[in-house]
Short mmCIF file of C-alpha atoms and ligand atoms in Angstrom, two decimals:
data_model
loop_
_atom_site.label_atom_id
_atom_site.label_comp_id
_atom_site.label_asym_id
_atom_site.label_seq_id
_atom_site.Cartn_x
_atom_site.Cartn_y
_atom_site.Cartn_z
CA MET A 664 -24.67 -58.27 45.25
CA LEU A 665 -22.37 -55.87 46.05
CA LEU A 666 -19.53 -57.99 45.41
CA LYS A 667 -21.25 -59.60 41.93
CA MET A 668 -21.02 -55.77 41.29
CA SER A 669 -17.40 -55.13 42.04
CA ALA A 670 -16.86 -58.43 40.49
CA GLN A 671 -18.27 -57.18 37.29
CA LYS A 672 -16.44 -53.79 37.46
CA LYS A 673 -13.39 -55.32 38.53
CA ILE A 674 -14.26 -57.54 35.14
CA CYS A 675 -15.18 -54.24 33.20
CA SER A 676 -11.97 -52.44 34.33
CA PHE A 677 -9.62 -55.68 33.18
CA VAL A 678 -11.19 -54.97 29.64
CA PHE A 679 -10.56 -51.74 29.99
CA LEU A 680 -6.89 -51.85 31.02
CA LEU A 681 -6.55 -54.95 28.21
CA THR A 682 -7.61 -52.17 25.86
CA ILE A 683 -5.00 -50.24 26.59
CA ILE A 684 -2.18 -52.39 26.63
CA LEU A 685 -3.30 -53.75 23.50
CA MET A 686 -3.87 -50.18 21.93
CA PHE A 687 -0.32 -48.91 23.04
CA ASN A 688 0.65 -52.55 21.95
CA ALA A 689 -0.93 -51.85 19.08
CA GLU A 690 1.00 -47.89 18.66
CA GLU A 691 4.07 -49.55 19.59
CA ASN A 692 4.42 -52.11 16.94
CA GLU A 693 3.07 -49.18 14.54
CA GLU A 694 6.07 -47.14 15.69
CA ASP A 695 8.45 -50.65 15.93
CA GLY A 696 7.99 -50.81 12.54
CA PHE A 697 7.25 -47.96 10.00
CA CYS A 698 3.75 -47.78 6.99
CA TYR A 699 4.26 -45.32 4.60
CA LYS A 700 2.52 -44.31 1.49
CA LYS A 701 4.37 -45.53 -1.82
CA ASP A 702 2.85 -44.37 -4.98
CA GLY A 703 -0.45 -44.17 -3.06
CA VAL A 704 -0.35 -47.58 -1.11
CA SER A 705 0.60 -48.48 2.33
CA GLU A 706 3.94 -50.19 2.42
CA CYS A 707 5.20 -51.45 6.26
CA VAL A 708 8.38 -52.40 7.60
CA SER A 709 9.73 -53.64 10.70
CA LEU A 710 12.59 -51.57 12.34
CA GLN A 711 14.71 -54.33 11.74
CA ASN A 712 14.64 -54.45 7.84
CA PHE A 713 14.34 -50.76 7.52
CA ASN A 714 16.86 -49.18 5.00
CA LEU A 715 17.27 -45.25 5.02
CA THR A 716 14.90 -44.21 2.46
CA ARG A 717 16.07 -41.61 -0.33
CA LEU A 718 13.23 -40.48 -3.14
CA ASP A 719 13.20 -40.51 -6.48
CA GLY A 720 13.74 -37.15 -8.04
CA GLY A 721 13.26 -38.31 -11.65
CA GLN A 722 14.10 -35.32 -13.94
CA VAL A 723 14.31 -31.55 -13.12
CA GLY A 724 11.26 -29.95 -13.18
CA ASP A 725 9.03 -33.07 -11.93
CA ILE A 726 6.38 -32.64 -9.49
CA THR A 727 5.37 -35.63 -7.31
CA GLU A 728 1.98 -35.21 -5.48
CA ILE A 729 1.79 -35.92 -2.10
CA PHE A 730 -1.11 -37.01 -0.09
CA LEU A 731 -1.07 -36.56 3.45
CA GLN A 732 -2.71 -38.64 6.31
CA ASP A 733 -4.80 -35.14 7.33
CA GLY A 734 -6.14 -34.81 3.93
CA LYS A 735 -4.01 -32.52 2.70
CA THR A 736 -1.88 -32.15 -0.58
CA LEU A 737 1.16 -31.27 -1.30
CA GLN A 738 3.44 -30.65 -4.07
CA MET A 739 6.90 -31.65 -4.46
CA GLU A 740 8.85 -30.10 -7.12
CA THR A 741 12.73 -32.23 -8.11
CA LEU A 742 14.89 -28.52 -8.15
CA ASN A 743 18.39 -30.36 -8.72
CA THR A 744 19.29 -33.68 -9.38
CA ARG A 745 22.92 -33.41 -8.89
CA PRO A 746 22.68 -32.41 -6.00
CA LEU A 747 19.10 -33.55 -5.45
CA VAL A 748 17.23 -31.31 -4.18
CA PHE A 749 13.54 -30.83 -3.68
CA GLU A 750 11.24 -27.44 -3.15
CA ILE A 751 7.56 -28.11 -1.58
CA PRO A 752 6.12 -24.78 -1.53
CA ASP A 753 3.08 -24.51 1.12
CA PHE A 754 5.15 -26.95 3.87
CA LEU A 755 3.98 -25.10 6.47
CA SER A 756 1.32 -22.87 6.85
CA ASP A 757 1.39 -19.04 7.63
CA GLU A 758 0.92 -19.73 11.87
CA GLU A 759 3.83 -22.67 12.21
CA CYS A 760 5.61 -20.30 10.73
CA GLU A 761 4.99 -17.30 13.26
CA HIS A 762 5.17 -20.21 15.80
CA PHE A 763 8.34 -21.34 14.88
CA ILE A 764 9.83 -17.63 15.11
CA ASN A 765 8.28 -17.34 19.08
CA VAL A 766 9.20 -20.24 20.62
CA ALA A 767 12.78 -19.28 19.20
CA ASN A 768 12.69 -16.38 20.47
CA ASN A 769 11.06 -17.69 24.24
CA ILE A 770 13.67 -19.61 24.24
CA GLY A 771 16.85 -16.96 23.41
CA MET A 772 18.60 -16.50 20.04
CA LYS A 773 22.07 -16.69 20.32
CA ALA A 774 25.22 -15.77 18.10
CA SER A 775 25.76 -18.68 15.93
CA TYR A 776 29.41 -18.35 15.90
CA THR A 777 30.27 -18.13 19.54
CA GLU A 778 30.36 -22.29 20.01
CA ARG A 779 33.30 -22.74 17.24
CA GLN A 780 35.27 -18.79 18.46
CA THR A 781 35.56 -19.54 22.37
CA THR A 782 36.96 -23.72 21.58
CA GLN A 783 39.72 -22.49 19.32
CA LYS A 784 43.02 -22.98 20.73
CA GLY A 785 45.81 -22.96 18.52
CA ILE A 786 46.24 -22.17 15.01
CA SER A 787 48.01 -24.34 12.15
CA LEU A 788 49.83 -22.33 9.51
CA MET A 789 48.88 -23.30 6.06
CA ASP A 790 51.97 -23.42 4.19
CA ILE A 791 50.33 -25.15 1.00
CA ASN A 792 53.24 -25.27 -0.98
CA SER A 793 56.18 -26.09 1.66
CA ASP A 794 58.07 -23.01 0.68
CA LYS A 795 58.63 -21.93 4.10
CA LYS A 796 56.35 -18.42 3.80
CA LEU A 797 53.01 -17.94 3.77
CA SER A 798 51.10 -15.72 0.72
CA LEU A 799 48.25 -13.90 1.45
CA ALA A 800 46.12 -16.73 0.12
CA GLU A 801 47.61 -19.13 2.61
CA MET A 802 47.20 -16.57 5.46
CA LYS A 803 43.75 -15.90 4.71
CA LEU A 804 43.36 -20.19 4.48
CA THR A 805 44.93 -20.14 7.74
CA ILE A 806 42.67 -17.58 9.32
CA GLU A 807 40.05 -19.37 7.73
CA ASN A 808 40.38 -22.59 9.23
CA GLY A 809 41.84 -21.04 12.59
CA PHE A 810 39.26 -18.55 13.59
CA ASP A 811 36.64 -19.01 11.09
CA ILE A 812 37.27 -15.70 9.40
CA TYR A 813 36.88 -14.70 5.71
CA LEU A 814 39.00 -12.06 5.17
CA GLU A 815 39.90 -10.38 2.13
CA ASP A 816 43.62 -9.12 0.58
CA GLU A 817 43.20 -6.02 2.00
CA ASP A 818 42.19 -7.05 5.07
CA VAL A 819 44.96 -9.29 5.67
CA ILE A 820 47.61 -6.12 4.56
CA GLU A 821 46.45 -3.97 7.32
CA MET A 822 46.59 -6.67 9.72
CA TYR A 823 49.85 -6.69 8.79
CA LYS A 824 50.56 -3.33 8.81
CA LEU A 825 48.79 -2.99 12.27
CA MET A 826 50.51 -6.00 14.03
CA LYS A 827 53.89 -4.93 12.31
CA ILE A 828 54.82 -8.38 10.76
CA ASP A 829 55.56 -8.06 7.47
CA THR A 830 58.51 -5.74 8.16
CA ASN A 831 59.46 -5.55 4.07
CA ASN A 832 55.88 -5.43 3.26
CA ASP A 833 55.96 -7.89 0.48
CA ASN A 834 52.88 -9.14 1.39
CA PHE A 835 54.64 -12.98 2.25
CA ILE A 836 55.15 -13.84 5.63
CA THR A 837 58.20 -15.65 6.42
CA GLN A 838 59.62 -17.78 9.01
CA ALA A 839 62.04 -15.21 10.47
CA GLU A 840 58.84 -12.90 9.96
CA MET A 841 57.13 -15.28 11.68
CA LYS A 842 58.48 -15.43 15.20
CA ASP A 843 57.57 -12.13 16.47
CA PHE A 844 53.92 -13.49 15.39
CA SER A 845 51.81 -14.62 18.58
CA PRO A 846 48.45 -16.45 17.32
CA GLN A 847 47.20 -15.17 20.49
CA LYS A 848 47.99 -11.31 19.41
CA MET A 849 46.47 -12.23 16.36
CA ALA A 850 43.09 -13.37 17.83
CA ASN A 851 43.01 -10.58 19.97
CA TYR A 852 43.40 -8.19 16.61
CA LEU A 853 40.57 -10.62 14.79
CA SER A 854 38.33 -10.23 17.87
CA ASP A 855 38.86 -6.70 17.84
CA PHE A 856 38.38 -6.31 13.93
CA LEU A 857 35.54 -8.88 13.87
CA LYS A 858 33.13 -6.27 16.35
CA GLU A 859 33.97 -3.70 13.25
CA HIS A 860 32.84 -6.46 10.25
CA PRO A 861 31.17 -8.90 11.97
CA GLU A 862 29.59 -10.48 8.05
CA LYS A 863 33.33 -11.53 7.76
CA HIS A 864 32.46 -14.50 9.82
CA SER A 865 31.68 -17.84 7.94
CA ARG A 866 28.19 -17.69 9.75
CA TYR A 867 26.69 -14.63 10.89
CA SER A 868 23.38 -15.21 11.96
CA LYS A 869 21.51 -16.00 15.37
CA GLN A 870 19.73 -19.58 16.71
CA ALA A 871 18.14 -21.40 19.07
CA TRP A 872 17.76 -24.96 19.19
CA LEU A 873 14.86 -27.00 19.34
CA TYR A 874 14.92 -30.99 20.34
CA PRO A 875 12.31 -33.26 19.15
CA ASP A 876 12.01 -35.82 21.73
CA GLN A 877 12.16 -33.40 24.21
CA SER A 878 9.07 -31.12 22.98
CA THR A 879 5.54 -31.47 24.18
CA ASP A 880 4.42 -28.47 21.75
CA GLU A 881 0.71 -29.88 19.40
CA VAL A 882 2.44 -27.63 16.56
CA PHE A 883 5.86 -28.83 16.56
CA ASN A 884 4.85 -32.69 16.60
CA LEU A 885 2.48 -31.87 14.01
CA VAL A 886 5.22 -31.13 11.70
CA GLN A 887 7.35 -34.04 12.44
CA LYS A 888 4.68 -36.26 11.84
CA ARG A 889 4.31 -34.55 8.18
CA VAL A 890 8.19 -34.49 7.52
CA SER A 891 8.08 -38.05 8.87
CA GLU A 892 5.62 -38.79 5.79
CA VAL A 893 7.24 -36.26 2.90
CA VAL A 894 10.51 -38.07 3.87
CA GLN A 895 9.17 -41.50 4.31
CA LEU A 896 11.49 -42.36 7.70
CA PRO A 897 10.51 -43.16 10.95
CA MET A 898 8.98 -40.86 13.28
CA SER A 899 11.26 -42.20 15.87
CA LEU A 900 14.27 -40.71 13.62
CA ILE A 901 12.84 -37.55 13.27
CA GLN A 902 12.16 -37.32 16.82
CA LEU A 903 15.86 -38.09 17.43
CA SER A 904 16.96 -35.11 15.00
CA ASP A 905 18.27 -31.79 15.66
CA PHE A 906 16.11 -29.01 14.95
CA GLN A 907 17.72 -25.18 14.58
CA VAL A 908 15.50 -21.70 13.94
CA VAL A 909 18.17 -19.94 12.47
CA ASN A 910 17.64 -15.30 12.04
CA TYR A 911 20.11 -13.62 9.75
CA GLY A 912 19.96 -9.61 9.82
CA ILE A 913 21.22 -7.16 7.39
CA ASN A 914 24.79 -8.65 5.41
CA GLY A 915 24.14 -12.43 7.81
CA HIS A 916 24.86 -14.81 5.83
CA TYR A 917 26.56 -18.66 5.62
CA ASN A 918 29.39 -18.98 3.95
CA ALA A 919 29.31 -22.60 2.18
CA HIS A 920 29.55 -25.58 3.77
CA LEU A 921 28.42 -29.27 3.78
CA ASP A 922 25.81 -29.93 6.52
CA SER A 923 27.58 -33.50 7.42
CA SER A 924 31.09 -35.25 6.84
CA HIS A 925 32.87 -37.94 5.45
CA ILE A 926 32.41 -41.17 6.79
CA ARG A 927 35.50 -41.85 8.80
CA LYS A 928 35.01 -45.54 10.90
CA GLU A 929 37.90 -43.84 13.36
CA GLN A 930 35.83 -40.98 14.43
CA GLN A 931 32.57 -41.45 16.32
CA CYS A 932 29.67 -39.44 14.74
CA CYS A 933 28.57 -36.44 17.56
CA ASP A 934 26.26 -37.11 19.93
CA ARG A 935 23.53 -34.34 20.87
CA GLY A 936 25.58 -31.62 23.13
CA ARG A 937 28.95 -33.48 22.38
CA TYR A 938 30.71 -31.56 19.51
CA SER A 939 34.19 -31.86 20.26
CA LYS A 940 36.63 -35.04 19.10
CA CYS A 941 33.89 -36.19 17.23
CA ARG A 942 32.16 -35.46 13.81
CA ILE A 943 28.46 -34.19 12.24
CA CYS A 944 26.89 -36.91 10.86
CA ARG A 945 23.63 -35.83 9.52
CA TYR A 946 22.31 -37.90 6.51
CA MET A 947 19.54 -35.17 5.42
CA THR A 948 18.19 -31.45 5.61
CA ILE A 949 15.30 -30.61 5.64
CA LEU A 950 15.03 -26.75 5.55
CA PHE A 951 11.97 -23.92 6.16
CA TYR A 952 12.05 -20.98 5.08
CA LEU A 953 9.88 -18.71 7.93
CA ASN A 954 9.03 -15.53 6.39
CA ASP A 955 10.21 -13.42 3.04
CA VAL A 956 13.47 -11.60 2.95
CA ASP A 957 12.85 -8.51 1.31
CA ASP A 958 15.87 -9.13 -0.88
CA GLY A 959 19.00 -12.12 -0.50
CA GLY A 960 18.69 -14.38 1.15
CA GLU A 961 19.10 -17.23 -1.00
CA THR A 962 20.22 -20.53 -0.19
CA ALA A 963 23.11 -20.97 -2.57
CA PHE A 964 24.43 -24.69 -4.30
CA PRO A 965 27.79 -23.28 -5.33
CA PHE A 966 28.73 -26.97 -6.78
CA ALA A 967 25.42 -27.89 -8.36
CA ASN A 968 25.46 -29.64 -11.73
CA LYS A 969 29.80 -28.63 -11.86
CA ASP A 970 31.38 -31.54 -14.29
CA SER A 971 33.78 -32.32 -11.11
CA ILE A 972 35.18 -31.01 -7.95
CA ASN A 973 38.47 -29.50 -8.32
CA HIS A 974 39.59 -30.86 -4.78
CA THR A 975 43.28 -29.51 -5.30
CA ASN A 976 42.51 -25.79 -5.56
CA SER A 977 39.10 -26.08 -3.44
CA HIS A 978 40.32 -24.27 -0.23
CA LEU A 979 42.29 -21.99 -2.34
CA ASN A 980 39.75 -20.56 -4.99
CA ARG A 981 37.37 -20.12 -1.44
CA VAL A 982 34.16 -21.21 -3.88
CA GLN A 983 32.71 -21.31 -0.16
CA HIS A 984 32.82 -17.79 0.64
CA LEU A 985 29.09 -16.59 -0.27
CA TYR A 986 29.06 -13.60 1.38
CA LYS A 987 31.12 -12.34 -2.01
CA LYS A 988 30.47 -15.00 -4.04
CA CYS A 989 26.68 -15.61 -4.56
CA HIS A 990 26.00 -13.95 -7.80
CA GLU A 991 28.33 -16.59 -9.20
CA VAL A 992 26.60 -19.48 -8.22
CA ASP A 993 23.23 -21.04 -10.60
CA LEU A 994 21.22 -22.82 -8.03
CA ARG A 995 20.21 -20.36 -5.82
CA VAL A 996 17.03 -21.09 -3.94
CA PRO A 997 14.77 -18.07 -2.96
CA ALA A 998 13.86 -17.54 0.73
CA GLU A 999 10.21 -17.81 0.69
CA LYS A 1000 7.41 -18.29 3.66
CA ARG A 1001 6.23 -21.56 4.51
CA LYS A 1002 8.55 -23.46 1.77
CA ALA A 1003 10.48 -26.65 2.71
CA ILE A 1004 13.68 -27.39 0.57
CA ILE A 1005 15.27 -30.93 1.54
CA TRP A 1006 18.68 -32.41 0.50
CA TYR A 1007 20.87 -35.05 0.85
CA ASN A 1008 24.17 -35.17 2.89
CA HIS A 1009 24.52 -39.09 1.95
CA PHE A 1010 24.04 -41.40 -0.83
CA ILE A 1011 22.82 -45.48 0.66
CA ASP A 1012 25.20 -47.70 1.09
CA GLU A 1013 23.71 -50.27 -0.82
CA SER A 1014 24.97 -53.22 1.37
CA THR A 1015 24.04 -51.79 4.55
CA GLY A 1016 21.21 -50.15 3.88
CA TRP A 1017 22.31 -46.91 6.38
CA MET A 1018 25.14 -43.92 5.85
CA GLY A 1019 27.03 -44.08 2.63
CA ASP A 1020 29.45 -41.45 1.26
CA ILE A 1021 28.68 -38.00 1.54
CA ASP A 1022 27.71 -36.05 -1.44
CA GLU A 1023 30.16 -33.52 -1.52
CA TYR A 1024 27.59 -31.73 -4.51
CA THR A 1025 25.54 -30.65 -1.66
CA LEU A 1026 27.76 -28.09 -0.89
CA HIS A 1027 25.64 -25.18 0.09
CA GLY A 1028 24.93 -21.88 2.28
CA GLY A 1029 22.99 -18.94 2.67
CA CYS A 1030 23.62 -15.78 0.39
CA PRO A 1031 23.92 -12.28 2.61
CA VAL A 1032 20.62 -10.63 3.17
CA LYS A 1033 20.31 -7.71 1.53
CA ALA A 1034 17.15 -5.64 2.60
CA GLY A 1035 14.53 -7.18 5.84
CA GLU A 1036 15.76 -10.36 7.18
CA LYS A 1037 15.76 -13.98 6.87
CA TRP A 1038 14.28 -16.90 9.66
CA ILE A 1039 15.07 -20.03 8.68
CA ALA A 1040 14.62 -23.74 10.45
CA ASN A 1041 16.53 -26.76 9.81
CA PHE A 1042 15.46 -30.27 10.82
CA TRP A 1043 19.23 -32.56 10.40
CA ILE A 1044 18.35 -35.80 10.52
CA LYS A 1045 20.87 -37.33 12.11
CA THR A 1046 22.71 -40.78 11.79
CA ASN A 1047 25.27 -42.85 12.77
CA ASP A 1048 27.68 -45.02 9.72
CA GLU A 1049 26.11 -48.10 12.03
CA LYS A 1050 23.04 -48.53 11.57
CA SER A 1051 23.11 -50.61 14.91
CA ILE A 1052 23.64 -47.46 16.70
CA ASP A 1053 20.59 -45.84 15.54
CA LEU A 1054 17.97 -48.98 15.60
CA ASP A 1055 19.51 -48.95 19.87
CA LYS A 1056 18.88 -44.81 19.54
CA ILE A 1057 15.09 -45.85 18.06
CA LYS A 1058 14.60 -48.63 20.64
CA ASN A 1059 15.39 -46.47 23.60
CA LEU A 1060 13.17 -43.84 22.66
CA LEU A 1061 10.54 -46.28 22.10
CA MET A 1062 10.29 -47.62 25.39
CA LYS A 1063 10.47 -44.15 27.20
C1 OGA B 605 21.84 -24.02 7.43
C2 OGA B 605 22.39 -23.32 6.17
C3 OGA B 605 21.11 -22.02 4.04
C4 OGA B 605 20.19 -20.57 4.69
O1 OGA B 605 21.77 -23.95 8.21
O2 OGA B 605 22.91 -24.71 7.45
O3 OGA B 605 22.64 -24.01 5.40
O4 OGA B 605 20.07 -20.56 3.22
N1 OGA B 605 21.25 -22.99 5.81
O5 OGA B 605 20.49 -20.48 5.71
FE1 FE2 B 606 23.42 -25.88 6.26
#
């Protein structure tokens, strides 16, 4: 009897175990493949056949209703088509916004610019027209590239005066004048200057990082699932992305930049936490506004709808200097609590279904905050040029 009982028990636990294994397999298969709703119909693809997706924007002003699995509905509006930018009001709840601010505060917000500044080793003089002297514009560019600091003409002239570089005061630095020029001295000068003028940085903000695949936070997890449903990408790709919470105070801003880089097969895409000798590869950006900004703080796209991008002079016409030029930009998205905006930093390569050319029209940045403060969070969907690298990463993640 006892034996029978235990045999029965064994059978029971075997059936139970089998169910669990089957359940896990089902889940894994579902994750391994990927299902999403397209025009109300559920579509599933296996990872091998999986390509990057790009939502159809239609025309500016078009609104797409997105029916989420949890029963909620989101309204996604096409804000712009070149570059393609979507806006989804109320993507997050008030509680979710506040949660991310709290989590980031608990991790500890750090100045956004320190990483690049401390890794700065040397500078290259930007003698664009090869006349063997630096004009004010060329010196500004030298400082922008070397130190990530955006000066005005009068700031450079003041620096020449205090450092006694421009001996004949003609606002040009010749080779002879350069002889006494020491990058270290200049770095010291600029470092003191920045203490007085932190807004001259290309980016003036604080930040904290969250890594979706390392997080057990339920709120974060639900937001990742929502993102996955909305952008129609597998949850694993969302989990491999980076999430950054950013806080801007008064004058806080981020000059215009691309979130990703040109495809260059000879240089690898950066892995998380490794930012030297590699380039940043991000297929798309999903940006959330976590509070209402009293004045300023819009996200601006200076190249939006321009006929062409003037490459020859774009580094000298300083279109990226949003701290000064935000009001000149046509496409500016106001920072409104709970809202998400989405754009694609890259097109899709038709032949591979994966990362294609960068979309230079996505150049964007954050306008200065004039009153109040601004909190945002970004999902950067990181993908490699080569699909196989990402598929391997996804498989590793699913096996964990
Ligand atoms: C960024 C960014 C824009 C903004 O964090 O990469 O572009 O509006 N932010 O703050
Ligand atoms: Fe950005």
